[in-house]
Short mmCIF file of C-alpha atoms in Angstrom, two decimals:
data_model
loop_
_atom_site.label_atom_id
_atom_site.label_comp_id
_atom_site.label_asym_id
_atom_site.label_seq_id
_atom_site.Cartn_x
_atom_site.Cartn_y
_atom_site.Cartn_z
CA MET A 284 52.43 48.77 -16.77
CA ILE A 285 51.54 47.38 -13.36
CA ARG A 286 48.77 45.34 -14.92
CA ASN A 287 51.31 43.72 -17.27
CA TYR A 288 53.48 42.76 -14.30
CA PHE A 289 50.54 41.02 -12.64
CA THR A 290 49.67 39.25 -15.89
CA ILE A 291 53.23 37.95 -16.34
CA ALA A 292 53.40 36.87 -12.70
CA TRP A 293 50.10 35.00 -12.98
CA ARG A 294 51.20 33.21 -16.15
CA ASN A 295 54.43 32.11 -14.43
CA LEU A 296 52.48 30.84 -11.44
CA VAL A 297 50.14 28.83 -13.65
CA LYS A 298 52.97 27.54 -15.80
CA ASN A 299 55.01 26.30 -12.80
CA LYS A 300 52.23 25.17 -10.48
CA VAL A 301 54.23 22.80 -8.25
CA PHE A 302 57.19 25.17 -7.89
CA SER A 303 54.84 28.09 -7.20
CA LEU A 304 52.86 26.10 -4.62
CA ILE A 305 56.06 25.15 -2.75
CA ASN A 306 57.23 28.79 -2.68
CA ILE A 307 53.88 30.20 -1.56
CA LEU A 308 53.43 27.49 1.08
CA GLY A 309 56.96 28.02 2.39
CA LEU A 310 56.48 31.79 2.56
CA THR A 311 53.14 31.38 4.35
CA ILE A 312 54.59 28.97 6.93
CA GLY A 313 57.62 31.22 7.46
CA ILE A 314 55.52 34.33 8.07
CA THR A 315 53.14 32.42 10.37
CA VAL A 316 56.00 31.00 12.47
CA CYS A 317 57.64 34.43 12.73
CA LEU A 318 54.38 35.99 13.91
CA MET A 319 53.88 33.23 16.50
CA ILE A 320 57.42 33.71 17.81
CA PHE A 321 56.85 37.48 17.98
CA VAL A 322 53.60 37.06 19.93
CA PHE A 323 55.28 34.58 22.33
CA ILE A 324 58.22 36.92 22.98
CA MET A 325 55.93 39.92 23.53
CA ASN A 326 53.88 37.87 25.99
CA GLU A 327 57.01 36.80 27.88
CA PHE A 328 58.32 40.37 28.12
CA SER A 329 54.94 41.60 29.34
CA THR A 330 54.73 39.10 32.23
CA ASP A 331 53.40 40.83 35.36
CA GLY A 332 53.71 44.20 33.64
CA PHE A 333 50.01 44.94 34.22
CA HIS A 334 50.56 45.53 37.96
CA ARG A 335 50.52 49.26 38.70
CA ASN A 336 53.44 48.89 41.11
CA ALA A 337 55.34 46.23 39.16
CA ASP A 338 58.63 48.12 39.52
CA ARG A 339 58.32 48.11 43.33
CA ILE A 340 57.25 44.51 43.94
CA TYR A 341 59.93 41.99 44.90
CA ARG A 342 59.76 38.36 45.94
CA LEU A 343 61.85 37.28 48.91
CA ARG A 344 64.35 34.49 48.32
CA ARG A 345 66.45 32.57 50.81
CA GLY A 346 69.82 30.90 50.33
CA PHE A 347 71.00 27.70 51.96
CA THR A 348 73.83 25.22 51.62
CA VAL A 349 73.44 21.51 50.89
CA GLU A 350 76.63 19.41 50.99
CA GLY A 351 78.72 22.46 50.27
CA VAL A 352 76.55 23.62 47.35
CA GLN A 353 74.81 26.99 47.59
CA LYS A 354 71.12 26.82 46.62
CA ASN A 355 68.19 29.23 46.54
CA ALA A 356 64.49 28.81 47.24
CA VAL A 357 61.47 31.11 47.21
CA TRP A 358 59.64 29.30 50.03
CA VAL A 359 60.19 31.19 53.28
CA SER A 360 58.71 31.08 56.75
CA TYR A 361 55.62 32.96 57.92
CA PRO A 362 57.34 35.49 60.25
CA TYR A 363 59.42 37.10 57.50
CA ALA A 364 56.62 39.31 56.14
CA PRO A 365 55.48 41.00 59.38
CA THR A 366 59.04 41.21 60.74
CA LEU A 367 60.49 42.85 57.63
CA LYS A 368 57.65 45.35 57.58
CA ASN A 369 58.22 46.07 61.27
CA ASP A 370 62.04 46.33 61.10
CA PHE A 371 62.24 48.35 57.86
CA PRO A 372 59.18 50.65 57.90
CA ASN A 373 61.03 53.31 55.90
CA LEU A 374 61.75 50.84 53.08
CA VAL A 375 58.88 48.32 53.08
CA GLU A 376 55.38 49.67 52.48
CA LYS A 377 53.52 46.35 52.46
CA ALA A 378 54.37 42.67 52.81
CA VAL A 379 52.12 39.91 51.50
CA ARG A 380 52.36 36.16 52.01
CA ILE A 381 50.91 33.66 49.54
CA ARG A 382 50.41 29.97 50.12
CA PRO A 383 49.14 27.99 47.12
CA ASP A 384 46.75 25.28 48.27
CA ASN A 385 44.04 22.89 47.18
CA ASP A 386 40.81 22.50 49.08
CA LEU A 387 37.39 20.91 48.78
CA PHE A 388 34.63 23.48 48.27
CA THR A 389 31.01 22.52 48.71
CA ILE A 390 27.72 24.21 47.90
CA GLY A 391 24.52 22.26 48.40
CA ASP A 392 25.02 18.76 47.03
CA ARG A 393 27.87 19.78 44.70
CA ALA A 394 31.57 19.67 45.61
CA PHE A 395 34.73 20.55 43.72
CA ASN A 396 38.36 19.95 44.60
CA GLU A 397 39.97 23.30 43.79
CA THR A 398 43.70 23.26 43.03
CA GLY A 399 44.00 27.00 42.31
CA VAL A 400 43.44 28.29 45.84
CA TYR A 401 45.64 31.05 47.27
CA LYS A 402 45.75 31.68 51.03
CA VAL A 403 46.98 35.27 51.33
CA ASP A 404 47.32 38.31 53.56
CA SER A 405 44.56 40.92 53.37
CA ASP A 406 46.65 43.40 51.32
CA PHE A 407 46.92 40.97 48.38
CA PHE A 408 44.70 42.99 46.04
CA ARG A 409 46.35 46.26 47.12
CA VAL A 410 49.84 45.03 46.25
CA PHE A 411 48.89 43.22 43.06
CA SER A 412 46.64 44.87 40.46
CA PHE A 413 44.33 41.97 39.70
CA PRO A 414 41.12 43.81 38.70
CA LEU A 415 38.05 43.28 40.83
CA VAL A 416 34.71 43.48 39.04
CA ARG A 417 32.93 43.27 42.41
CA GLY A 418 34.32 44.31 45.76
CA ASP A 419 36.92 46.79 47.02
CA ALA A 420 40.63 45.89 46.96
CA GLY A 421 41.22 47.41 50.38
CA THR A 422 38.47 45.56 52.22
CA VAL A 423 37.56 42.47 50.21
CA LEU A 424 39.78 40.19 52.34
CA ARG A 425 39.38 42.03 55.63
CA GLU A 426 37.04 39.42 57.11
CA PRO A 427 38.89 36.16 57.93
CA LYS A 428 36.05 33.96 56.67
CA SER A 429 35.73 35.48 53.21
CA VAL A 430 36.59 34.32 49.71
CA VAL A 431 37.19 36.04 46.36
CA LEU A 432 36.39 34.09 43.19
CA THR A 433 37.44 34.66 39.61
CA GLU A 434 34.62 35.26 37.13
CA THR A 435 34.90 31.73 35.71
CA THR A 436 34.86 30.14 39.17
CA ALA A 437 31.87 32.24 40.23
CA LYS A 438 30.03 31.08 37.12
CA LYS A 439 30.84 27.45 37.93
CA TYR A 440 29.33 27.65 41.41
CA PHE A 441 26.50 30.14 41.00
CA GLY A 442 25.69 30.35 37.29
CA ASP A 443 23.81 33.60 36.59
CA LYS A 444 22.98 34.11 40.28
CA ASP A 445 24.66 37.01 42.10
CA PRO A 446 27.55 35.39 44.03
CA ILE A 447 28.19 38.27 46.46
CA GLY A 448 27.11 37.28 49.95
CA GLN A 449 26.72 33.62 49.04
CA VAL A 450 28.43 31.01 51.22
CA LEU A 451 30.81 28.20 50.26
CA GLU A 452 31.92 25.44 52.59
CA MET A 453 35.69 24.82 52.62
CA ASP A 454 36.91 21.32 53.50
CA LYS A 455 33.55 20.67 55.19
CA ARG A 456 34.71 22.59 58.25
CA MET A 457 34.51 26.30 57.49
CA SER A 458 31.92 28.56 55.87
CA LEU A 459 33.30 31.34 53.68
CA LYS A 460 31.28 34.28 52.39
CA VAL A 461 31.90 35.50 48.84
CA THR A 462 33.01 39.14 49.16
CA GLY A 463 34.50 39.82 45.73
CA ILE A 464 34.82 38.74 42.12
CA ALA A 465 38.11 39.12 40.26
CA ARG A 466 38.63 39.06 36.53
CA ASP A 467 40.15 35.83 35.28
CA VAL A 468 43.94 35.94 35.72
CA PRO A 469 45.68 36.92 32.45
CA ALA A 470 48.05 34.50 30.75
CA ASN A 471 51.03 36.80 31.33
CA SER A 472 50.86 36.50 35.11
CA HIS A 473 53.21 34.24 37.08
CA LEU A 474 50.59 34.12 39.82
CA THR A 475 47.51 32.13 38.83
CA PHE A 476 44.50 31.46 41.01
CA ASP A 477 40.80 30.62 40.94
CA MET A 478 39.97 31.43 44.57
CA VAL A 479 41.59 33.69 47.16
CA VAL A 480 41.11 33.10 50.88
CA PRO A 481 42.61 35.09 53.79
CA LEU A 482 45.42 33.34 55.63
CA ALA A 483 43.62 34.45 58.78
CA ALA A 484 40.89 31.89 58.00
CA GLU A 485 43.31 29.07 58.80
CA HIS A 486 43.45 27.62 62.28
CA LYS A 487 46.54 29.05 63.94
CA ASP A 488 49.29 26.49 64.51
CA THR A 489 52.90 26.60 65.68
CA SER A 490 54.28 26.61 62.13
CA THR A 491 53.01 30.16 61.53
CA ASP A 492 55.34 31.44 64.26
CA SER A 493 58.27 29.19 63.44
CA TRP A 494 61.26 30.55 61.52
CA PRO A 495 62.49 27.13 60.29
CA SER A 496 59.06 26.27 58.85
CA ASN A 497 59.18 27.43 55.23
CA GLY A 498 55.76 27.31 53.60
CA VAL A 499 54.85 30.59 51.90
CA PHE A 500 55.90 32.97 49.16
CA THR A 501 56.58 36.47 50.49
CA TYR A 502 56.29 39.59 48.34
CA LEU A 503 57.40 43.06 49.39
CA LEU A 504 56.05 46.33 48.06
CA LEU A 505 58.86 48.81 48.57
CA ARG A 506 58.17 52.45 49.24
CA GLN A 507 58.27 54.88 46.33
CA GLY A 508 61.86 55.74 45.39
CA THR A 509 63.43 52.97 47.51
CA ASP A 510 66.61 51.39 46.15
CA PRO A 511 66.03 47.61 46.49
CA HIS A 512 69.77 47.05 46.95
CA LEU A 513 69.62 49.15 50.12
CA LEU A 514 67.27 46.60 51.68
CA GLU A 515 69.12 43.65 50.16
CA ARG A 516 72.41 44.70 51.78
CA GLN A 517 70.74 44.68 55.21
CA LEU A 518 69.16 41.23 54.90
CA PRO A 519 72.21 39.16 56.04
CA ALA A 520 72.31 41.04 59.35
CA PHE A 521 68.53 40.81 59.59
#
């Protein structure tokens, strides 16, 4: 019986070739588009979900008024992170600043202008779960003159040579030692980088102590069980 059904279906397909082709092509395109939309939506909903403490990580945002219009921005000043951690030790476990940057990196007679450079606090890899294939998350950025590369970036500079302990020159003024290798950042991360350098490597200037100077992203890792609204309600007075 089933074989007869297939035979009849095949004869109809052959008999109406153009009509059959249009139907099959339309069905194929429809299924393909639906699958692509499904994959896109799943990727969007999974953004940053790979971080172990994703439910406790929050980005600080500031509000300001321009010509009577209330606006928001995620760039804040350097003192926020250490001050929040100091003033709310029972709520804030860690605070990490991130400053996206671009710098010239040199090794031997080769130089690359890197646009995916993050200048961060030393707890960066302890707050965010970007896997390290070499190095320890707790110590990899402890030394001010250190640098962590993604696997692709390490390959670009060192090929098959072991990059750990090797030295890169940043902006022709500072030598940085490679202390860790991170897996390439996944597509479902809102943070994307090729190189990570401690903020402590930068020459200290007045802007790092100035409240009106807004130049970094600040992320807070709240303590286990902390209600984020409890901290949020205290921020205006802070």
